[in-house]
């Protein structure tokens, strides 16, 4: 008899994924071939095109743009045409960071986290709501838990659906809150600004602090709103009410004024009776 047999090319399937990068490229290094026979391998190269640059799972018809070459298997025995070629674009992780002054709160509101990194090109996003900190105290690069922080569409093509905060590095630096003071005393012939004669302002959340030592003014003479030097004054932890922590505050950057009022004189005297009221 006459006996014939045809061997047709084996149809390859593929799968792949990438992180959102703002383009529709599906490069060979992000694609894995499957349905090879007997453990054979092939090499592949080139770039296929996705229907959309945005985050989604999609298929690529015939994986056009990707070519196969001999590996341990022979490329002519295989074809990409007719296969199932799935590709996923995953969300891009963004990081947020920022700085604010101590405010006695362990929240990190969106407006404090003004820097967003790992965005594609010139795309921007809008951050809203707030995250949380382990504590409210002053510190550098404190970890922010996402909490209710959320992303919204921004400008230059920035779509929130292409990004995620999950897995990112989110940090907030809290700097010392500036303390101001005012004070007053009677003239005493010194330039001292005594701790007992001043009232602190700029304390956060109803907190209380103590203060010791002496500041100074440039002149001991009577005057209102005299600029005071805080050098020599020391902040201490609070001891009553909502006790504050001194390390969360600083005199630097505050406004410090002091009033010196006229000294009230007393008098006494006597005379020998002289018949008048002088």
PDB file of C-alpha atoms in Angstrom:
ATOM      1  CA  UNK A   1       0.000   0.000   0.000  1.00  0.00           C
ATOM      2  CA  UNK A   2       0.856   3.680  -0.075  1.00  0.00           C
ATOM      3  CA  UNK A   3       1.256   5.094   3.386  1.00  0.00           C
ATOM      4  CA  UNK A   4       1.768   8.831   3.967  1.00  0.00           C
ATOM      5  CA  UNK A   5       1.774  10.928   7.107  1.00  0.00           C
ATOM      6  CA  UNK A   6       1.883  14.701   7.631  1.00  0.00           C
ATOM      7  CA  UNK A   7       3.523  16.359  10.659  1.00  0.00           C
ATOM      8  CA  UNK A   8       2.249  19.913  11.079  1.00  0.00           C
ATOM      9  CA  UNK A   9       3.755  22.639  13.152  1.00  0.00           C
ATOM     10  CA  UNK A  10       2.969  22.524  16.855  1.00  0.00           C
ATOM     11  CA  UNK A  11       0.989  25.557  18.015  1.00  0.00           C
ATOM     12  CA  UNK A  12       2.643  27.436  20.861  1.00  0.00           C
ATOM     13  CA  UNK A  13       0.844  29.290  23.598  1.00  0.00           C
ATOM     14  CA  UNK A  14       2.317  32.046  25.706  1.00  0.00           C
ATOM     15  CA  UNK A  15       1.729  34.048  28.823  1.00  0.00           C
ATOM     16  CA  UNK A  16       3.397  37.132  30.175  1.00  0.00           C
ATOM     17  CA  UNK A  17       3.154  40.158  32.375  1.00  0.00           C
ATOM     18  CA  UNK A  18       4.794  43.468  33.133  1.00  0.00           C
ATOM     19  CA  UNK A  19       4.382  46.397  35.465  1.00  0.00           C
ATOM     20  CA  UNK A  20       2.556  49.376  33.960  1.00  0.00           C
ATOM     21  CA  UNK A  21       5.137  51.457  32.074  1.00  0.00           C
ATOM     22  CA  UNK A  22       3.004  53.764  29.949  1.00  0.00           C
ATOM     23  CA  UNK A  23       3.466  51.929  26.652  1.00  0.00           C
ATOM     24  CA  UNK A  24       1.877  49.043  24.744  1.00  0.00           C
ATOM     25  CA  UNK A  25       5.036  46.974  24.361  1.00  0.00           C
ATOM     26  CA  UNK A  26       5.093  43.314  25.310  1.00  0.00           C
ATOM     27  CA  UNK A  27       8.779  42.499  24.974  1.00  0.00           C
ATOM     28  CA  UNK A  28      10.018  38.960  24.538  1.00  0.00           C
ATOM     29  CA  UNK A  29      11.743  38.881  27.914  1.00  0.00           C
ATOM     30  CA  UNK A  30       8.331  39.297  29.560  1.00  0.00           C
ATOM     31  CA  UNK A  31       6.768  36.437  27.572  1.00  0.00           C
ATOM     32  CA  UNK A  32       6.968  32.721  28.422  1.00  0.00           C
ATOM     33  CA  UNK A  33       6.297  30.108  25.710  1.00  0.00           C
ATOM     34  CA  UNK A  34       4.348  26.943  26.486  1.00  0.00           C
ATOM     35  CA  UNK A  35       3.084  23.752  24.777  1.00  0.00           C
ATOM     36  CA  UNK A  36       6.592  22.765  23.656  1.00  0.00           C
ATOM     37  CA  UNK A  37       7.091  19.046  22.982  1.00  0.00           C
ATOM     38  CA  UNK A  38       9.199  16.718  25.075  1.00  0.00           C
ATOM     39  CA  UNK A  39      10.816  19.358  27.249  1.00  0.00           C
ATOM     40  CA  UNK A  40      12.281  21.199  24.262  1.00  0.00           C
ATOM     41  CA  UNK A  41      13.091  24.897  24.434  1.00  0.00           C
ATOM     42  CA  UNK A  42      13.059  27.695  21.892  1.00  0.00           C
ATOM     43  CA  UNK A  43      14.533  31.136  21.858  1.00  0.00           C
ATOM     44  CA  UNK A  44      12.272  34.102  21.161  1.00  0.00           C
ATOM     45  CA  UNK A  45      12.825  37.787  20.568  1.00  0.00           C
ATOM     46  CA  UNK A  46      11.109  40.969  19.480  1.00  0.00           C
ATOM     47  CA  UNK A  47       8.180  43.004  20.763  1.00  0.00           C
ATOM     48  CA  UNK A  48       4.456  42.379  20.459  1.00  0.00           C
ATOM     49  CA  UNK A  49       1.871  45.131  20.800  1.00  0.00           C
ATOM     50  CA  UNK A  50      -0.907  45.291  23.366  1.00  0.00           C
ATOM     51  CA  UNK A  51      -4.301  46.731  22.616  1.00  0.00           C
ATOM     52  CA  UNK A  52      -3.934  49.160  25.530  1.00  0.00           C
ATOM     53  CA  UNK A  53      -1.127  50.417  27.733  1.00  0.00           C
ATOM     54  CA  UNK A  54      -3.369  50.371  30.809  1.00  0.00           C
ATOM     55  CA  UNK A  55      -3.557  47.791  33.576  1.00  0.00           C
ATOM     56  CA  UNK A  56      -5.599  44.791  32.428  1.00  0.00           C
ATOM     57  CA  UNK A  57      -5.418  41.148  31.347  1.00  0.00           C
ATOM     58  CA  UNK A  58      -5.653  40.763  27.584  1.00  0.00           C
ATOM     59  CA  UNK A  59      -4.759  38.528  24.647  1.00  0.00           C
ATOM     60  CA  UNK A  60      -2.334  39.213  21.814  1.00  0.00           C
ATOM     61  CA  UNK A  61      -3.454  37.796  18.486  1.00  0.00           C
ATOM     62  CA  UNK A  62      -0.781  35.414  17.132  1.00  0.00           C
ATOM     63  CA  UNK A  63       1.824  37.265  19.223  1.00  0.00           C
ATOM     64  CA  UNK A  64       2.730  39.346  16.188  1.00  0.00           C
ATOM     65  CA  UNK A  65       6.126  40.979  16.627  1.00  0.00           C
ATOM     66  CA  UNK A  66       7.638  38.075  18.533  1.00  0.00           C
ATOM     67  CA  UNK A  67       9.718  35.602  16.535  1.00  0.00           C
ATOM     68  CA  UNK A  68      11.014  32.178  17.533  1.00  0.00           C
ATOM     69  CA  UNK A  69      14.424  30.651  16.884  1.00  0.00           C
ATOM     70  CA  UNK A  70      16.072  27.278  17.470  1.00  0.00           C
ATOM     71  CA  UNK A  71      16.795  26.274  21.012  1.00  0.00           C
ATOM     72  CA  UNK A  72      17.031  22.646  22.031  1.00  0.00           C
ATOM     73  CA  UNK A  73      14.066  22.346  19.689  1.00  0.00           C
ATOM     74  CA  UNK A  74      13.823  23.383  16.032  1.00  0.00           C
ATOM     75  CA  UNK A  75      11.827  26.565  15.428  1.00  0.00           C
ATOM     76  CA  UNK A  76      10.381  25.341  12.105  1.00  0.00           C
ATOM     77  CA  UNK A  77       8.502  22.664  14.010  1.00  0.00           C
ATOM     78  CA  UNK A  78       6.468  25.289  15.840  1.00  0.00           C
ATOM     79  CA  UNK A  79       4.202  28.260  15.169  1.00  0.00           C
ATOM     80  CA  UNK A  80       2.767  31.068  17.256  1.00  0.00           C
ATOM     81  CA  UNK A  81      -0.212  31.445  14.915  1.00  0.00           C
ATOM     82  CA  UNK A  82      -3.414  30.147  16.419  1.00  0.00           C
ATOM     83  CA  UNK A  83      -2.103  29.913  19.931  1.00  0.00           C
ATOM     84  CA  UNK A  84      -3.504  31.496  23.058  1.00  0.00           C
ATOM     85  CA  UNK A  85      -1.329  34.412  24.077  1.00  0.00           C
ATOM     86  CA  UNK A  86      -2.336  36.045  27.345  1.00  0.00           C
ATOM     87  CA  UNK A  87      -0.616  39.086  28.766  1.00  0.00           C
ATOM     88  CA  UNK A  88      -1.246  41.048  31.949  1.00  0.00           C
ATOM     89  CA  UNK A  89      -0.265  44.613  32.781  1.00  0.00           C
ATOM     90  CA  UNK A  90       0.027  44.925  36.559  1.00  0.00           C
ATOM     91  CA  UNK A  91      -0.335  48.037  38.678  1.00  0.00           C
ATOM     92  CA  UNK A  92       2.762  50.133  39.272  1.00  0.00           C
ATOM     93  CA  UNK A  93       3.714  50.695  42.902  1.00  0.00           C
ATOM     94  CA  UNK A  94       4.083  54.339  43.909  1.00  0.00           C
ATOM     95  CA  UNK A  95       5.862  55.729  46.961  1.00  0.00           C
ATOM     96  CA  UNK A  96       4.856  58.821  48.922  1.00  0.00           C
ATOM     97  CA  UNK A  97       6.824  60.957  51.358  1.00  0.00           C
ATOM     98  CA  UNK A  98       6.679  64.328  53.035  1.00  0.00           C
ATOM     99  CA  UNK A  99       7.493  66.547  55.984  1.00  0.00           C
ATOM    100  CA  UNK A 100       5.449  68.395  58.575  1.00  0.00           C
ATOM    101  CA  UNK A 101       5.801  69.984  61.972  1.00  0.00           C
ATOM    102  CA  UNK A 102       4.845  68.123  65.127  1.00  0.00           C
ATOM    103  CA  UNK A 103       1.110  68.485  65.802  1.00  0.00           C
ATOM    104  CA  UNK A 104       0.504  65.847  68.504  1.00  0.00           C
ATOM    105  CA  UNK A 105      -1.350  63.629  66.003  1.00  0.00           C
ATOM    106  CA  UNK A 106      -0.352  60.206  64.716  1.00  0.00           C
ATOM    107  CA  UNK A 107      -2.057  60.773  61.363  1.00  0.00           C
ATOM    108  CA  UNK A 108      -0.331  61.582  58.088  1.00  0.00           C
ATOM    109  CA  UNK A 109      -2.762  63.532  55.945  1.00  0.00           C
ATOM    110  CA  UNK A 110      -2.401  63.555  52.176  1.00  0.00           C
ATOM    111  CA  UNK A 111      -1.338  67.198  52.102  1.00  0.00           C
ATOM    112  CA  UNK A 112       1.681  66.282  54.267  1.00  0.00           C
ATOM    113  CA  UNK A 113       2.757  63.619  51.748  1.00  0.00           C
ATOM    114  CA  UNK A 114       3.513  65.968  48.898  1.00  0.00           C
ATOM    115  CA  UNK A 115       6.144  63.879  47.108  1.00  0.00           C
ATOM    116  CA  UNK A 116       5.103  60.911  44.971  1.00  0.00           C
ATOM    117  CA  UNK A 117       7.723  58.802  43.188  1.00  0.00           C
ATOM    118  CA  UNK A 118       7.894  55.939  40.675  1.00  0.00           C
ATOM    119  CA  UNK A 119       5.286  57.477  38.378  1.00  0.00           C
ATOM    120  CA  UNK A 120       5.708  56.966  34.633  1.00  0.00           C
ATOM    121  CA  UNK A 121       7.080  59.949  32.701  1.00  0.00           C
ATOM    122  CA  UNK A 122       5.289  63.188  33.508  1.00  0.00           C
ATOM    123  CA  UNK A 123       2.124  61.514  34.779  1.00  0.00           C
ATOM    124  CA  UNK A 124       0.734  62.778  38.066  1.00  0.00           C
ATOM    125  CA  UNK A 125      -1.824  61.438  40.530  1.00  0.00           C
ATOM    126  CA  UNK A 126      -3.871  62.984  43.316  1.00  0.00           C
ATOM    127  CA  UNK A 127      -3.500  61.660  46.873  1.00  0.00           C
ATOM    128  CA  UNK A 128      -6.317  62.050  49.404  1.00  0.00           C
ATOM    129  CA  UNK A 129      -7.382  61.049  52.948  1.00  0.00           C
ATOM    130  CA  UNK A 130      -4.816  60.001  55.561  1.00  0.00           C
ATOM    131  CA  UNK A 131      -2.475  57.291  56.745  1.00  0.00           C
ATOM    132  CA  UNK A 132      -1.265  56.484  60.244  1.00  0.00           C
ATOM    133  CA  UNK A 133       2.018  56.578  62.163  1.00  0.00           C
ATOM    134  CA  UNK A 134       3.164  54.396  65.038  1.00  0.00           C
ATOM    135  CA  UNK A 135       3.333  57.537  67.196  1.00  0.00           C
ATOM    136  CA  UNK A 136       3.098  61.306  66.920  1.00  0.00           C
ATOM    137  CA  UNK A 137       6.636  62.139  68.011  1.00  0.00           C
ATOM    138  CA  UNK A 138       9.357  63.924  66.067  1.00  0.00           C
ATOM    139  CA  UNK A 139      11.408  61.626  63.841  1.00  0.00           C
ATOM    140  CA  UNK A 140      12.882  61.197  60.368  1.00  0.00           C
ATOM    141  CA  UNK A 141      11.375  58.959  57.686  1.00  0.00           C
ATOM    142  CA  UNK A 142       8.696  57.499  59.933  1.00  0.00           C
ATOM    143  CA  UNK A 143       6.761  54.674  58.275  1.00  0.00           C
ATOM    144  CA  UNK A 144       3.246  55.583  57.174  1.00  0.00           C
ATOM    145  CA  UNK A 145       0.615  52.844  57.144  1.00  0.00           C
ATOM    146  CA  UNK A 146      -1.694  53.358  54.170  1.00  0.00           C
ATOM    147  CA  UNK A 147      -4.882  53.596  56.235  1.00  0.00           C
ATOM    148  CA  UNK A 148      -7.458  55.464  54.140  1.00  0.00           C
ATOM    149  CA  UNK A 149      -4.944  57.021  51.737  1.00  0.00           C
ATOM    150  CA  UNK A 150      -6.198  56.682  48.184  1.00  0.00           C
ATOM    151  CA  UNK A 151      -5.140  57.603  44.668  1.00  0.00           C
ATOM    152  CA  UNK A 152      -7.200  59.505  42.097  1.00  0.00           C
ATOM    153  CA  UNK A 153      -6.577  60.467  38.475  1.00  0.00           C
ATOM    154  CA  UNK A 154      -4.069  63.242  37.947  1.00  0.00           C
ATOM    155  CA  UNK A 155      -2.691  65.057  34.932  1.00  0.00           C
ATOM    156  CA  UNK A 156      -0.651  64.149  31.839  1.00  0.00           C
ATOM    157  CA  UNK A 157      -2.462  60.845  31.483  1.00  0.00           C
ATOM    158  CA  UNK A 158      -2.068  59.692  35.050  1.00  0.00           C
ATOM    159  CA  UNK A 159      -4.804  57.146  35.831  1.00  0.00           C
ATOM    160  CA  UNK A 160      -5.214  55.896  39.389  1.00  0.00           C
ATOM    161  CA  UNK A 161      -6.218  52.439  38.103  1.00  0.00           C
ATOM    162  CA  UNK A 162      -2.677  51.934  36.773  1.00  0.00           C
ATOM    163  CA  UNK A 163      -1.058  52.466  40.173  1.00  0.00           C
ATOM    164  CA  UNK A 164      -1.189  51.177  43.712  1.00  0.00           C
ATOM    165  CA  UNK A 165       0.089  52.304  47.110  1.00  0.00           C
ATOM    166  CA  UNK A 166       0.257  48.702  48.318  1.00  0.00           C
ATOM    167  CA  UNK A 167       3.863  47.542  48.543  1.00  0.00           C
ATOM    168  CA  UNK A 168       5.293  51.034  48.315  1.00  0.00           C
ATOM    169  CA  UNK A 169       7.583  52.861  50.726  1.00  0.00           C
ATOM    170  CA  UNK A 170       5.634  55.588  52.499  1.00  0.00           C
ATOM    171  CA  UNK A 171       7.463  57.870  54.916  1.00  0.00           C
ATOM    172  CA  UNK A 172       6.863  61.097  56.820  1.00  0.00           C
ATOM    173  CA  UNK A 173       9.437  63.223  58.608  1.00  0.00           C
ATOM    174  CA  UNK A 174       8.093  65.124  61.616  1.00  0.00           C
ATOM    175  CA  UNK A 175      10.097  68.162  62.685  1.00  0.00           C
ATOM    176  CA  UNK A 176       9.989  70.005  66.001  1.00  0.00           C
ATOM    177  CA  UNK A 177       7.163  72.499  66.429  1.00  0.00           C
ATOM    178  CA  UNK A 178       8.406  76.063  67.071  1.00  0.00           C
ATOM    179  CA  UNK A 179       7.556  77.511  70.477  1.00  0.00           C
ATOM    180  CA  UNK A 180       6.841  81.210  70.945  1.00  0.00           C
ATOM    181  CA  UNK A 181       6.525  83.106  74.205  1.00  0.00           C
ATOM    182  CA  UNK A 182       5.468  86.388  75.641  1.00  0.00           C
ATOM    183  CA  UNK A 183       6.276  87.716  79.088  1.00  0.00           C
ATOM    184  CA  UNK A 184       6.308  90.680  81.381  1.00  0.00           C
ATOM    185  CA  UNK A 185       7.917  91.946  84.565  1.00  0.00           C
ATOM    186  CA  UNK A 186       8.747  95.184  86.284  1.00  0.00           C
ATOM    187  CA  UNK A 187      12.049  96.881  85.629  1.00  0.00           C
ATOM    188  CA  UNK A 188      14.776  95.279  87.771  1.00  0.00           C
ATOM    189  CA  UNK A 189      17.963  96.753  86.273  1.00  0.00           C
ATOM    190  CA  UNK A 190      18.859  93.457  84.502  1.00  0.00           C
ATOM    191  CA  UNK A 191      18.415  92.138  80.976  1.00  0.00           C
ATOM    192  CA  UNK A 192      17.148  88.795  82.220  1.00  0.00           C
ATOM    193  CA  UNK A 193      14.058  87.093  80.813  1.00  0.00           C
ATOM    194  CA  UNK A 194      13.153  84.794  83.661  1.00  0.00           C
ATOM    195  CA  UNK A 195      11.334  81.538  82.909  1.00  0.00           C
ATOM    196  CA  UNK A 196       8.799  82.274  85.626  1.00  0.00           C
ATOM    197  CA  UNK A 197       7.737  85.463  83.826  1.00  0.00           C
ATOM    198  CA  UNK A 198       6.950  84.021  80.392  1.00  0.00           C
ATOM    199  CA  UNK A 199       3.971  82.236  78.849  1.00  0.00           C
ATOM    200  CA  UNK A 200       4.555  79.635  76.135  1.00  0.00           C
ATOM    201  CA  UNK A 201       2.450  79.512  72.974  1.00  0.00           C
ATOM    202  CA  UNK A 202       2.503  77.112  70.042  1.00  0.00           C
ATOM    203  CA  UNK A 203       1.923  74.014  72.165  1.00  0.00           C
ATOM    204  CA  UNK A 204       0.014  71.298  70.290  1.00  0.00           C
ATOM    205  CA  UNK A 205      -3.034  69.324  71.301  1.00  0.00           C
ATOM    206  CA  UNK A 206      -3.433  71.046  74.646  1.00  0.00           C
ATOM    207  CA  UNK A 207      -0.035  69.816  75.793  1.00  0.00           C
ATOM    208  CA  UNK A 208       1.911  71.350  78.647  1.00  0.00           C
ATOM    209  CA  UNK A 209       5.670  71.955  78.951  1.00  0.00           C
ATOM    210  CA  UNK A 210       7.943  73.310  81.637  1.00  0.00           C
ATOM    211  CA  UNK A 211      10.670  75.879  81.068  1.00  0.00           C
ATOM    212  CA  UNK A 212      13.726  76.742  83.139  1.00  0.00           C
ATOM    213  CA  UNK A 213      16.636  79.192  82.975  1.00  0.00           C
ATOM    214  CA  UNK A 214      16.886  82.782  81.819  1.00  0.00           C
ATOM    215  CA  UNK A 215      16.716  84.314  78.375  1.00  0.00           C
ATOM    216  CA  UNK A 216      17.739  87.875  77.683  1.00  0.00           C
ATOM    217  CA  UNK A 217      16.774  91.203  76.163  1.00  0.00           C
ATOM    218  CA  UNK A 218      19.206  93.704  74.682  1.00  0.00           C
ATOM    219  CA  UNK A 219      18.293  96.443  77.180  1.00  0.00           C
ATOM    220  CA  UNK A 220      16.879  96.290  80.660  1.00  0.00           C
ATOM    221  CA  UNK A 221      14.945  99.515  80.245  1.00  0.00           C
ATOM    222  CA  UNK A 222      11.172  99.806  80.232  1.00  0.00           C
ATOM    223  CA  UNK A 223       9.564  98.901  76.892  1.00  0.00           C
ATOM    224  CA  UNK A 224       6.805  96.813  75.320  1.00  0.00           C
ATOM    225  CA  UNK A 225       7.274  93.958  72.836  1.00  0.00           C
ATOM    226  CA  UNK A 226      11.041  93.839  73.277  1.00  0.00           C
ATOM    227  CA  UNK A 227      12.687  91.089  71.188  1.00  0.00           C
ATOM    228  CA  UNK A 228      13.858  88.341  73.516  1.00  0.00           C
ATOM    229  CA  UNK A 229      16.680  85.857  73.056  1.00  0.00           C
ATOM    230  CA  UNK A 230      15.654  82.337  74.080  1.00  0.00           C
ATOM    231  CA  UNK A 231      19.253  81.193  74.553  1.00  0.00           C
ATOM    232  CA  UNK A 232      19.558  80.195  78.185  1.00  0.00           C
ATOM    233  CA  UNK A 233      15.972  78.972  78.400  1.00  0.00           C
ATOM    234  CA  UNK A 234      15.411  75.212  78.372  1.00  0.00           C
ATOM    235  CA  UNK A 235      12.209  73.365  77.593  1.00  0.00           C
ATOM    236  CA  UNK A 236      11.305  70.399  79.778  1.00  0.00           C
ATOM    237  CA  UNK A 237       8.622  67.715  79.664  1.00  0.00           C
ATOM    238  CA  UNK A 238       5.219  68.723  80.951  1.00  0.00           C
ATOM    239  CA  UNK A 239       4.134  67.714  84.425  1.00  0.00           C
ATOM    240  CA  UNK A 240       0.419  68.518  84.418  1.00  0.00           C
ATOM    241  CA  UNK A 241      -2.623  68.182  82.202  1.00  0.00           C
ATOM    242  CA  UNK A 242      -1.614  66.683  78.868  1.00  0.00           C
ATOM    243  CA  UNK A 243       2.099  66.415  79.553  1.00  0.00           C
ATOM    244  CA  UNK A 244       4.087  67.213  76.425  1.00  0.00           C
ATOM    245  CA  UNK A 245       7.512  65.905  75.462  1.00  0.00           C
ATOM    246  CA  UNK A 246      10.164  68.622  75.182  1.00  0.00           C
ATOM    247  CA  UNK A 247      11.970  66.918  72.282  1.00  0.00           C
ATOM    248  CA  UNK A 248       8.936  67.568  70.083  1.00  0.00           C
ATOM    249  CA  UNK A 249       9.418  71.328  70.377  1.00  0.00           C
ATOM    250  CA  UNK A 250      12.031  73.989  69.761  1.00  0.00           C
ATOM    251  CA  UNK A 251      12.385  77.713  70.431  1.00  0.00           C
ATOM    252  CA  UNK A 252      13.970  78.054  66.974  1.00  0.00           C
ATOM    253  CA  UNK A 253      11.555  79.680  64.568  1.00  0.00           C
ATOM    254  CA  UNK A 254       9.269  80.998  67.290  1.00  0.00           C
ATOM    255  CA  UNK A 255       8.438  84.632  68.089  1.00  0.00           C
ATOM    256  CA  UNK A 256       9.705  85.742  71.482  1.00  0.00           C
ATOM    257  CA  UNK A 257       8.768  89.092  73.039  1.00  0.00           C
ATOM    258  CA  UNK A 258       9.025  90.537  76.514  1.00  0.00           C
ATOM    259  CA  UNK A 259       7.569  93.595  78.222  1.00  0.00           C
ATOM    260  CA  UNK A 260       9.402  95.531  80.902  1.00  0.00           C
ATOM    261  CA  UNK A 261       7.045  97.778  82.867  1.00  0.00           C
ATOM    262  CA  UNK A 262       7.879 100.664  85.171  1.00  0.00           C
ATOM    263  CA  UNK A 263       8.928  99.673  88.662  1.00  0.00           C
ATOM    264  CA  UNK A 264       6.521 100.813  91.360  1.00  0.00           C
ATOM    265  CA  UNK A 265       8.284 102.776  94.072  1.00  0.00           C
ATOM    266  CA  UNK A 266       7.359 102.806  97.734  1.00  0.00           C
ATOM    267  CA  UNK A 267       8.307 105.596 100.159  1.00  0.00           C
ATOM    268  CA  UNK A 268       8.497 106.460 103.839  1.00  0.00           C
ATOM    269  CA  UNK A 269       9.522 109.628 105.745  1.00  0.00           C
ATOM    270  CA  UNK A 270       9.196 111.748 108.895  1.00  0.00           C
ATOM    271  CA  UNK A 271       9.573 115.320 110.232  1.00  0.00           C
ATOM    272  CA  UNK A 272       9.325 117.226 113.487  1.00  0.00           C
ATOM    273  CA  UNK A 273       6.006 118.970 113.992  1.00  0.00           C
ATOM    274  CA  UNK A 274       6.156 122.400 112.295  1.00  0.00           C
ATOM    275  CA  UNK A 275       2.522 123.418 112.150  1.00  0.00           C
ATOM    276  CA  UNK A 276       1.978 122.774 108.367  1.00  0.00           C
ATOM    277  CA  UNK A 277       1.087 119.885 106.089  1.00  0.00           C
ATOM    278  CA  UNK A 278       4.239 120.021 103.989  1.00  0.00           C
TER     279      UNK A 278
END
